[in-house]
PDB file of C-alpha atoms in Angstrom:
ATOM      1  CA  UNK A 486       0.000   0.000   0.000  1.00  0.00           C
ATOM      2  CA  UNK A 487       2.786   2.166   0.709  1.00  0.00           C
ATOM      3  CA  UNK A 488       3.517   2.582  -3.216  1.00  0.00           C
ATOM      4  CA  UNK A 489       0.147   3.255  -3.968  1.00  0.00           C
ATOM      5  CA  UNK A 490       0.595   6.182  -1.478  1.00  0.00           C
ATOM      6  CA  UNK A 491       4.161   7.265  -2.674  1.00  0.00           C
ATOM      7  CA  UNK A 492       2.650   7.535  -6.515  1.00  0.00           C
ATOM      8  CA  UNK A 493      -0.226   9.781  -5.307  1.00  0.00           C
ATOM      9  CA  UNK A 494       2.432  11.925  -3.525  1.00  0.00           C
ATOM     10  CA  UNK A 495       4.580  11.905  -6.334  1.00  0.00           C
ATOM     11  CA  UNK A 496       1.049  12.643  -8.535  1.00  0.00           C
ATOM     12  CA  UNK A 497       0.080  15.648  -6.202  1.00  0.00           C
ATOM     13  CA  UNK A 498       3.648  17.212  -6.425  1.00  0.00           C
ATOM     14  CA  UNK A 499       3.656  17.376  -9.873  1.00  0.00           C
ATOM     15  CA  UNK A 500       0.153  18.663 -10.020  1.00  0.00           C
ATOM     16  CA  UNK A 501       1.507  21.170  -6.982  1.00  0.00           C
ATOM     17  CA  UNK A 502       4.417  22.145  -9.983  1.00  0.00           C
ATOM     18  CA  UNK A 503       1.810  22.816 -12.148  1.00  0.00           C
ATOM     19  CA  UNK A 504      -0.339  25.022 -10.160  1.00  0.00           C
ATOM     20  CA  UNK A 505       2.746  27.182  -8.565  1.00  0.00           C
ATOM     21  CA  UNK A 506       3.545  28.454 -12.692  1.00  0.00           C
ATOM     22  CA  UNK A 507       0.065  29.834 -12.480  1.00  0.00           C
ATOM     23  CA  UNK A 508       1.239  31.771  -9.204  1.00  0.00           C
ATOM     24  CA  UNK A 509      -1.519  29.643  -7.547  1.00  0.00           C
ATOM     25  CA  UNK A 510      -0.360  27.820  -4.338  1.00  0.00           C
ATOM     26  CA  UNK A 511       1.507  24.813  -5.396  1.00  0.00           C
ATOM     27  CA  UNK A 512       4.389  24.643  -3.032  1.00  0.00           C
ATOM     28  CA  UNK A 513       1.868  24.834  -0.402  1.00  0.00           C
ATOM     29  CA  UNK A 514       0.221  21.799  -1.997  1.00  0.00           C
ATOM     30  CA  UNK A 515       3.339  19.859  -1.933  1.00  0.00           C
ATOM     31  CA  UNK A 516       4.051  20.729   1.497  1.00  0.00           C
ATOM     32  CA  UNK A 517       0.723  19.600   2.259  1.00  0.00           C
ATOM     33  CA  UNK A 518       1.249  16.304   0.459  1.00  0.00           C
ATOM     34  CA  UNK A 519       4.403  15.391   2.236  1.00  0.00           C
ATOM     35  CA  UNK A 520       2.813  15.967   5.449  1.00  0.00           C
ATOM     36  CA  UNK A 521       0.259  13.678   4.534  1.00  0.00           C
ATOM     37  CA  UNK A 522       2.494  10.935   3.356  1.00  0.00           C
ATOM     38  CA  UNK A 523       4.469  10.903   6.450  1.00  0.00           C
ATOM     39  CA  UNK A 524       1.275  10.406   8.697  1.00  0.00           C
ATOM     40  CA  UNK A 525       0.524   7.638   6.442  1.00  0.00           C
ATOM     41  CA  UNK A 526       3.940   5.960   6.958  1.00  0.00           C
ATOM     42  CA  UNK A 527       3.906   7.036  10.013  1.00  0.00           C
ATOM     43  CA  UNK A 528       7.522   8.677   9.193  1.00  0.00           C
ATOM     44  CA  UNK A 529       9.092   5.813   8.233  1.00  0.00           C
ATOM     45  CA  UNK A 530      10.145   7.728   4.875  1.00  0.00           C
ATOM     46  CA  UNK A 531       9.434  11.418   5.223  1.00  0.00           C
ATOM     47  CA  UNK A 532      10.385  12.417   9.021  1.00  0.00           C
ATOM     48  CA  UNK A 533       9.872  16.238  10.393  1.00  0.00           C
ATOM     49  CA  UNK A 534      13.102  17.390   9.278  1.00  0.00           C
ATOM     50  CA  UNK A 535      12.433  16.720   5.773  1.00  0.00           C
ATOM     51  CA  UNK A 536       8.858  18.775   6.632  1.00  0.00           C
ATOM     52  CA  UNK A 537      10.336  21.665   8.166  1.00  0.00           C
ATOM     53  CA  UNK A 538      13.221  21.854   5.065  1.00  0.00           C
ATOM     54  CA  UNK A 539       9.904  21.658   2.725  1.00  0.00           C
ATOM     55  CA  UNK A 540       8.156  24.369   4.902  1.00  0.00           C
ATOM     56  CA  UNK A 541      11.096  26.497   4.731  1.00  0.00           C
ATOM     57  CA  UNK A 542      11.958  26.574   1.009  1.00  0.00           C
ATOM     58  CA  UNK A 543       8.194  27.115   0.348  1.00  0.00           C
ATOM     59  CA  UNK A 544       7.952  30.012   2.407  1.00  0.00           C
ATOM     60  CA  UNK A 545      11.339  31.337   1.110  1.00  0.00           C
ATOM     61  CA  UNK A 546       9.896  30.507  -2.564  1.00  0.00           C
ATOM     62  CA  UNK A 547       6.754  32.459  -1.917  1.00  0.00           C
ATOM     63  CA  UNK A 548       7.954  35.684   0.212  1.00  0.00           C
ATOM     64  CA  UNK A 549      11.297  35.788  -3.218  1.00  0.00           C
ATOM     65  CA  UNK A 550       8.972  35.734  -5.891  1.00  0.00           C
ATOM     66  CA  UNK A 551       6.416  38.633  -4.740  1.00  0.00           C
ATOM     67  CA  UNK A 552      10.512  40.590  -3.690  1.00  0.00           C
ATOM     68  CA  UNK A 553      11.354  40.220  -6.664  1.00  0.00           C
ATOM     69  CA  UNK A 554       8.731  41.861  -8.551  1.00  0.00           C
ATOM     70  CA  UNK A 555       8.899  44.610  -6.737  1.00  0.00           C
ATOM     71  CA  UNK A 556      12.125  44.889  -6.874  1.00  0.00           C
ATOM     72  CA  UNK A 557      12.154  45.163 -10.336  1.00  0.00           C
ATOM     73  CA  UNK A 558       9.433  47.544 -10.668  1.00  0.00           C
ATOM     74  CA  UNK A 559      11.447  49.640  -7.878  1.00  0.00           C
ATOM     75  CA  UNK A 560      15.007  49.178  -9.402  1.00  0.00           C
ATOM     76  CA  UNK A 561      13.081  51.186 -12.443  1.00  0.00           C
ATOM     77  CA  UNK A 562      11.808  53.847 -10.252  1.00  0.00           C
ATOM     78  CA  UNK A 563       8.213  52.450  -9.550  1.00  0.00           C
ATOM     79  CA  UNK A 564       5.929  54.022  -6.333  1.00  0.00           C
ATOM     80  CA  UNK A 565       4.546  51.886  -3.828  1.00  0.00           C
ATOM     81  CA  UNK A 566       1.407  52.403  -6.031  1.00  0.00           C
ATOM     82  CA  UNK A 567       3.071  51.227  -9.412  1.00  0.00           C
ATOM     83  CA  UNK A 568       4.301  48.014  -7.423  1.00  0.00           C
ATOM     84  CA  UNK A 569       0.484  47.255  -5.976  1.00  0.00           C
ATOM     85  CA  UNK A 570      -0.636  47.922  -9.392  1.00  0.00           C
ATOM     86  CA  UNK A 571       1.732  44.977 -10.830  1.00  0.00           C
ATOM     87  CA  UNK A 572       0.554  42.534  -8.685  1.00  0.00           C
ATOM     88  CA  UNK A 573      -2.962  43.256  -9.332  1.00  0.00           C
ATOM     89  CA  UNK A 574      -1.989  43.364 -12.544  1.00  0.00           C
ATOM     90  CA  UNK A 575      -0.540  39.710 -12.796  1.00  0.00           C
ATOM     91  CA  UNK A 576      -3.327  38.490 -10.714  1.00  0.00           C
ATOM     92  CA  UNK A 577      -5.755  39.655 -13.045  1.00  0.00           C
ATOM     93  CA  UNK A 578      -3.154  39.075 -15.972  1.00  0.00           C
ATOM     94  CA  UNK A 579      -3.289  35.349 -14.835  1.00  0.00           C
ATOM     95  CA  UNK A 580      -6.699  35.004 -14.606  1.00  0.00           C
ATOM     96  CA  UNK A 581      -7.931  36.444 -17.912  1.00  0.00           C
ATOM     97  CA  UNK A 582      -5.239  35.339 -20.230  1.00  0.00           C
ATOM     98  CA  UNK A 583      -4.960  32.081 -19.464  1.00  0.00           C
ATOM     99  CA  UNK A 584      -6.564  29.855 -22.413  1.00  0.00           C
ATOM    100  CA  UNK A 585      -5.491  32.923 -24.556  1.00  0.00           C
ATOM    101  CA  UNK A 586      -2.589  30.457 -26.947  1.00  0.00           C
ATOM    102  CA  UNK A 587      -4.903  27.342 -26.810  1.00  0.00           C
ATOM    103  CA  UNK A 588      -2.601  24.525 -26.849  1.00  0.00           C
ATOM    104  CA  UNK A 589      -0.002  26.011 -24.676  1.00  0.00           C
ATOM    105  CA  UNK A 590      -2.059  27.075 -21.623  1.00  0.00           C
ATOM    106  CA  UNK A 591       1.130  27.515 -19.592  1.00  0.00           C
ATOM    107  CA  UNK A 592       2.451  29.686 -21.545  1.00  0.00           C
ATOM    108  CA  UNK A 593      -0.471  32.012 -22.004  1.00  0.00           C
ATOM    109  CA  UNK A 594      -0.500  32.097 -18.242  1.00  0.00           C
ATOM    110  CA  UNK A 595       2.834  33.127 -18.080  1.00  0.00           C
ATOM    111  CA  UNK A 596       2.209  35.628 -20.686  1.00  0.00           C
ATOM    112  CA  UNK A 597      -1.008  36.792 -19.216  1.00  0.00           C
ATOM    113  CA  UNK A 598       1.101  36.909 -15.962  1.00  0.00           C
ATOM    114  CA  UNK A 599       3.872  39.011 -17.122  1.00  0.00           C
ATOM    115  CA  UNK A 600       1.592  41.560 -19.382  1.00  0.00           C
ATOM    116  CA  UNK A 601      -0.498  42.077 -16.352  1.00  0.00           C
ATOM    117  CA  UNK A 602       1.998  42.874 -14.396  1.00  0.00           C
ATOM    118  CA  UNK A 603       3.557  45.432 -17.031  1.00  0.00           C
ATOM    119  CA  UNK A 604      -0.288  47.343 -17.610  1.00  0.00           C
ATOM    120  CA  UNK A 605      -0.582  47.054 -13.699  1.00  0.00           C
ATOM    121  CA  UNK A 606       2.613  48.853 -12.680  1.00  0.00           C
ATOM    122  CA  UNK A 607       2.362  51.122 -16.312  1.00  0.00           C
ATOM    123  CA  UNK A 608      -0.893  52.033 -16.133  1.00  0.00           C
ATOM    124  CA  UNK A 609      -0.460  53.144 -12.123  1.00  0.00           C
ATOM    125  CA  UNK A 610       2.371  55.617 -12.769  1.00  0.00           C
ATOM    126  CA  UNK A 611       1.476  56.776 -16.131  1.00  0.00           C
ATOM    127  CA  UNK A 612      -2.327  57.936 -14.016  1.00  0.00           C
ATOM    128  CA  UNK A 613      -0.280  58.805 -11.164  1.00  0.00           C
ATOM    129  CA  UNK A 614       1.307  61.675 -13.761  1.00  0.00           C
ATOM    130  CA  UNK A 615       4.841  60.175 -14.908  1.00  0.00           C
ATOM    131  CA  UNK A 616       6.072  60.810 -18.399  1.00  0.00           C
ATOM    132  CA  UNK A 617       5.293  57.730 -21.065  1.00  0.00           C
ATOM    133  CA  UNK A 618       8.728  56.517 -21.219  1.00  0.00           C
ATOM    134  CA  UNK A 619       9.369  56.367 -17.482  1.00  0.00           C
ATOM    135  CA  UNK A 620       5.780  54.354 -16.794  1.00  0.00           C
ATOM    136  CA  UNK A 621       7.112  51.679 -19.428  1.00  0.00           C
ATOM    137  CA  UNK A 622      10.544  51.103 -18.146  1.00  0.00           C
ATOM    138  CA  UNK A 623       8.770  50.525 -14.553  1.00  0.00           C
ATOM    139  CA  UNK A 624       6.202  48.130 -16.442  1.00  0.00           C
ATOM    140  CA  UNK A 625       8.783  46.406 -18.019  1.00  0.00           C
ATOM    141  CA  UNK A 626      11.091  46.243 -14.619  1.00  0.00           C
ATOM    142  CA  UNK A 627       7.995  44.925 -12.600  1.00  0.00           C
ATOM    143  CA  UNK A 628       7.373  42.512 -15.634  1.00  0.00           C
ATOM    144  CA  UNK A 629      10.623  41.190 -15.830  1.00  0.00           C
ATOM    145  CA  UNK A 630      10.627  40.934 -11.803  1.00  0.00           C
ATOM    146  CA  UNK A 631       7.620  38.712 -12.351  1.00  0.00           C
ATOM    147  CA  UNK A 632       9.143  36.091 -15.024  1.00  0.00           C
ATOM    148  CA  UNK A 633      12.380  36.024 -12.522  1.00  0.00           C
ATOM    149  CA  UNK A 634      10.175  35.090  -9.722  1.00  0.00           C
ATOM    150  CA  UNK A 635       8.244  32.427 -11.492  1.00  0.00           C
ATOM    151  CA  UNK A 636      11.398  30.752 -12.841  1.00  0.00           C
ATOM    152  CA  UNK A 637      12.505  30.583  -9.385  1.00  0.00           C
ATOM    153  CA  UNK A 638       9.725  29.425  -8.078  1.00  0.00           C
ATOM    154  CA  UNK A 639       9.437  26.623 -10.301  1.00  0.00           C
ATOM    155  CA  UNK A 640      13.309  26.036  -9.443  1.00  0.00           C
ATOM    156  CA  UNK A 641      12.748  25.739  -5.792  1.00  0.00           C
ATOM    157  CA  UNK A 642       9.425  23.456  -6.913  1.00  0.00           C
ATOM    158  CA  UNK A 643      11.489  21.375  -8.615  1.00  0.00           C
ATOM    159  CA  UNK A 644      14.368  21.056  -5.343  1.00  0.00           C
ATOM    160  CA  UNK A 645      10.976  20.622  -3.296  1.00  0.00           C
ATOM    161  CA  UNK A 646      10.037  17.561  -5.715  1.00  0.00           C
ATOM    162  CA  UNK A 647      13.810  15.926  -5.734  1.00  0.00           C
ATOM    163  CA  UNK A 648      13.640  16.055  -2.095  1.00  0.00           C
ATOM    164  CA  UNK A 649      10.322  14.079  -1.667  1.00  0.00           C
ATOM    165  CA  UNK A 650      11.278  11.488  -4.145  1.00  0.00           C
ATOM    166  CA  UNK A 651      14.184  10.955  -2.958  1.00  0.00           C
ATOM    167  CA  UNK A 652      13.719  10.749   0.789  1.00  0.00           C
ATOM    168  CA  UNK A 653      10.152   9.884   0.341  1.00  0.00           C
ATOM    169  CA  UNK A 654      11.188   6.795  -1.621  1.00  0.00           C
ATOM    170  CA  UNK A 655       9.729   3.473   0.227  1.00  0.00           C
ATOM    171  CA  UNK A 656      13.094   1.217   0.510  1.00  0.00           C
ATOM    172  CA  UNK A 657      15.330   1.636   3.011  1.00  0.00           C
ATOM    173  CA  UNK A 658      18.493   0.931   0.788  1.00  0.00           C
ATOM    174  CA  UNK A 659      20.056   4.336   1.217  1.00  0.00           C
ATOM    175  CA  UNK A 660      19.262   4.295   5.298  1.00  0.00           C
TER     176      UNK A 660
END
Protein backbone atom coordinates (compact mmCIF):
# COMPACT_ATOMS: atom_id res chain seq x y z
CA UNK A 1 0.00 0.00 0.00
CA UNK A 2 2.79 2.17 0.71
CA UNK A 3 3.52 2.58 -3.22
CA UNK A 4 0.15 3.26 -3.97
CA UNK A 5 0.60 6.18 -1.48
CA UNK A 6 4.16 7.27 -2.67
CA UNK A 7 2.65 7.53 -6.52
CA UNK A 8 -0.23 9.78 -5.31
CA UNK A 9 2.43 11.93 -3.53
CA UNK A 10 4.58 11.90 -6.33
CA UNK A 11 1.05 12.64 -8.54
CA UNK A 12 0.08 15.65 -6.20
CA UNK A 13 3.65 17.21 -6.42
CA UNK A 14 3.66 17.38 -9.87
CA UNK A 15 0.15 18.66 -10.02
CA UNK A 16 1.51 21.17 -6.98
CA UNK A 17 4.42 22.14 -9.98
CA UNK A 18 1.81 22.82 -12.15
CA UNK A 19 -0.34 25.02 -10.16
CA UNK A 20 2.75 27.18 -8.56
CA UNK A 21 3.54 28.45 -12.69
CA UNK A 22 0.07 29.83 -12.48
CA UNK A 23 1.24 31.77 -9.20
CA UNK A 24 -1.52 29.64 -7.55
CA UNK A 25 -0.36 27.82 -4.34
CA UNK A 26 1.51 24.81 -5.40
CA UNK A 27 4.39 24.64 -3.03
CA UNK A 28 1.87 24.83 -0.40
CA UNK A 29 0.22 21.80 -2.00
CA UNK A 30 3.34 19.86 -1.93
CA UNK A 31 4.05 20.73 1.50
CA UNK A 32 0.72 19.60 2.26
CA UNK A 33 1.25 16.30 0.46
CA UNK A 34 4.40 15.39 2.24
CA UNK A 35 2.81 15.97 5.45
CA UNK A 36 0.26 13.68 4.53
CA UNK A 37 2.49 10.94 3.36
CA UNK A 38 4.47 10.90 6.45
CA UNK A 39 1.27 10.41 8.70
CA UNK A 40 0.52 7.64 6.44
CA UNK A 41 3.94 5.96 6.96
CA UNK A 42 3.91 7.04 10.01
CA UNK A 43 7.52 8.68 9.19
CA UNK A 44 9.09 5.81 8.23
CA UNK A 45 10.15 7.73 4.87
CA UNK A 46 9.43 11.42 5.22
CA UNK A 47 10.38 12.42 9.02
CA UNK A 48 9.87 16.24 10.39
CA UNK A 49 13.10 17.39 9.28
CA UNK A 50 12.43 16.72 5.77
CA UNK A 51 8.86 18.78 6.63
CA UNK A 52 10.34 21.67 8.17
CA UNK A 53 13.22 21.85 5.06
CA UNK A 54 9.90 21.66 2.73
CA UNK A 55 8.16 24.37 4.90
CA UNK A 56 11.10 26.50 4.73
CA UNK A 57 11.96 26.57 1.01
CA UNK A 58 8.19 27.11 0.35
CA UNK A 59 7.95 30.01 2.41
CA UNK A 60 11.34 31.34 1.11
CA UNK A 61 9.90 30.51 -2.56
CA UNK A 62 6.75 32.46 -1.92
CA UNK A 63 7.95 35.68 0.21
CA UNK A 64 11.30 35.79 -3.22
CA UNK A 65 8.97 35.73 -5.89
CA UNK A 66 6.42 38.63 -4.74
CA UNK A 67 10.51 40.59 -3.69
CA UNK A 68 11.35 40.22 -6.66
CA UNK A 69 8.73 41.86 -8.55
CA UNK A 70 8.90 44.61 -6.74
CA UNK A 71 12.12 44.89 -6.87
CA UNK A 72 12.15 45.16 -10.34
CA UNK A 73 9.43 47.54 -10.67
CA UNK A 74 11.45 49.64 -7.88
CA UNK A 75 15.01 49.18 -9.40
CA UNK A 76 13.08 51.19 -12.44
CA UNK A 77 11.81 53.85 -10.25
CA UNK A 78 8.21 52.45 -9.55
CA UNK A 79 5.93 54.02 -6.33
CA UNK A 80 4.55 51.89 -3.83
CA UNK A 81 1.41 52.40 -6.03
CA UNK A 82 3.07 51.23 -9.41
CA UNK A 83 4.30 48.01 -7.42
CA UNK A 84 0.48 47.26 -5.98
CA UNK A 85 -0.64 47.92 -9.39
CA UNK A 86 1.73 44.98 -10.83
CA UNK A 87 0.55 42.53 -8.69
CA UNK A 88 -2.96 43.26 -9.33
CA UNK A 89 -1.99 43.36 -12.54
CA UNK A 90 -0.54 39.71 -12.80
CA UNK A 91 -3.33 38.49 -10.71
CA UNK A 92 -5.76 39.65 -13.04
CA UNK A 93 -3.15 39.07 -15.97
CA UNK A 94 -3.29 35.35 -14.83
CA UNK A 95 -6.70 35.00 -14.61
CA UNK A 96 -7.93 36.44 -17.91
CA UNK A 97 -5.24 35.34 -20.23
CA UNK A 98 -4.96 32.08 -19.46
CA UNK A 99 -6.56 29.85 -22.41
CA UNK A 100 -5.49 32.92 -24.56
CA UNK A 101 -2.59 30.46 -26.95
CA UNK A 102 -4.90 27.34 -26.81
CA UNK A 103 -2.60 24.52 -26.85
CA UNK A 104 0.00 26.01 -24.68
CA UNK A 105 -2.06 27.07 -21.62
CA UNK A 106 1.13 27.52 -19.59
CA UNK A 107 2.45 29.69 -21.54
CA UNK A 108 -0.47 32.01 -22.00
CA UNK A 109 -0.50 32.10 -18.24
CA UNK A 110 2.83 33.13 -18.08
CA UNK A 111 2.21 35.63 -20.69
CA UNK A 112 -1.01 36.79 -19.22
CA UNK A 113 1.10 36.91 -15.96
CA UNK A 114 3.87 39.01 -17.12
CA UNK A 115 1.59 41.56 -19.38
CA UNK A 116 -0.50 42.08 -16.35
CA UNK A 117 2.00 42.87 -14.40
CA UNK A 118 3.56 45.43 -17.03
CA UNK A 119 -0.29 47.34 -17.61
CA UNK A 120 -0.58 47.05 -13.70
CA UNK A 121 2.61 48.85 -12.68
CA UNK A 122 2.36 51.12 -16.31
CA UNK A 123 -0.89 52.03 -16.13
CA UNK A 124 -0.46 53.14 -12.12
CA UNK A 125 2.37 55.62 -12.77
CA UNK A 126 1.48 56.78 -16.13
CA UNK A 127 -2.33 57.94 -14.02
CA UNK A 128 -0.28 58.81 -11.16
CA UNK A 129 1.31 61.68 -13.76
CA UNK A 130 4.84 60.18 -14.91
CA UNK A 131 6.07 60.81 -18.40
CA UNK A 132 5.29 57.73 -21.07
CA UNK A 133 8.73 56.52 -21.22
CA UNK A 134 9.37 56.37 -17.48
CA UNK A 135 5.78 54.35 -16.79
CA UNK A 136 7.11 51.68 -19.43
CA UNK A 137 10.54 51.10 -18.15
CA UNK A 138 8.77 50.53 -14.55
CA UNK A 139 6.20 48.13 -16.44
CA UNK A 140 8.78 46.41 -18.02
CA UNK A 141 11.09 46.24 -14.62
CA UNK A 142 7.99 44.93 -12.60
CA UNK A 143 7.37 42.51 -15.63
CA UNK A 144 10.62 41.19 -15.83
CA UNK A 145 10.63 40.93 -11.80
CA UNK A 146 7.62 38.71 -12.35
CA UNK A 147 9.14 36.09 -15.02
CA UNK A 148 12.38 36.02 -12.52
CA UNK A 149 10.17 35.09 -9.72
CA UNK A 150 8.24 32.43 -11.49
CA UNK A 151 11.40 30.75 -12.84
CA UNK A 152 12.51 30.58 -9.39
CA UNK A 153 9.73 29.42 -8.08
CA UNK A 154 9.44 26.62 -10.30
CA UNK A 155 13.31 26.04 -9.44
CA UNK A 156 12.75 25.74 -5.79
CA UNK A 157 9.42 23.46 -6.91
CA UNK A 158 11.49 21.37 -8.62
CA UNK A 159 14.37 21.06 -5.34
CA UNK A 160 10.98 20.62 -3.30
CA UNK A 161 10.04 17.56 -5.72
CA UNK A 162 13.81 15.93 -5.73
CA UNK A 163 13.64 16.06 -2.10
CA UNK A 164 10.32 14.08 -1.67
CA UNK A 165 11.28 11.49 -4.14
CA UNK A 166 14.18 10.95 -2.96
CA UNK A 167 13.72 10.75 0.79
CA UNK A 168 10.15 9.88 0.34
CA UNK A 169 11.19 6.79 -1.62
CA UNK A 170 9.73 3.47 0.23
CA UNK A 171 13.09 1.22 0.51
CA UNK A 172 15.33 1.64 3.01
CA UNK A 173 18.49 0.93 0.79
CA UNK A 174 20.06 4.34 1.22
CA UNK A 175 19.26 4.30 5.30
Amino acid sequence: MIWVYFFLLMLTDLCGLVLAAFTLPGLWLMLGAAAFYAYLSRGAYLGYRTLIALLILAGVAEVAEIFVTGAGAKQAGASKWGILGGFVGAILGGIFLTGVIPYIPLLSTVIGICLGTFLGAFGIEFAMGRPTSQSMRIGFGAAKGRLMGLFGKGTVGIVMLLITLWVGLPIHIFR
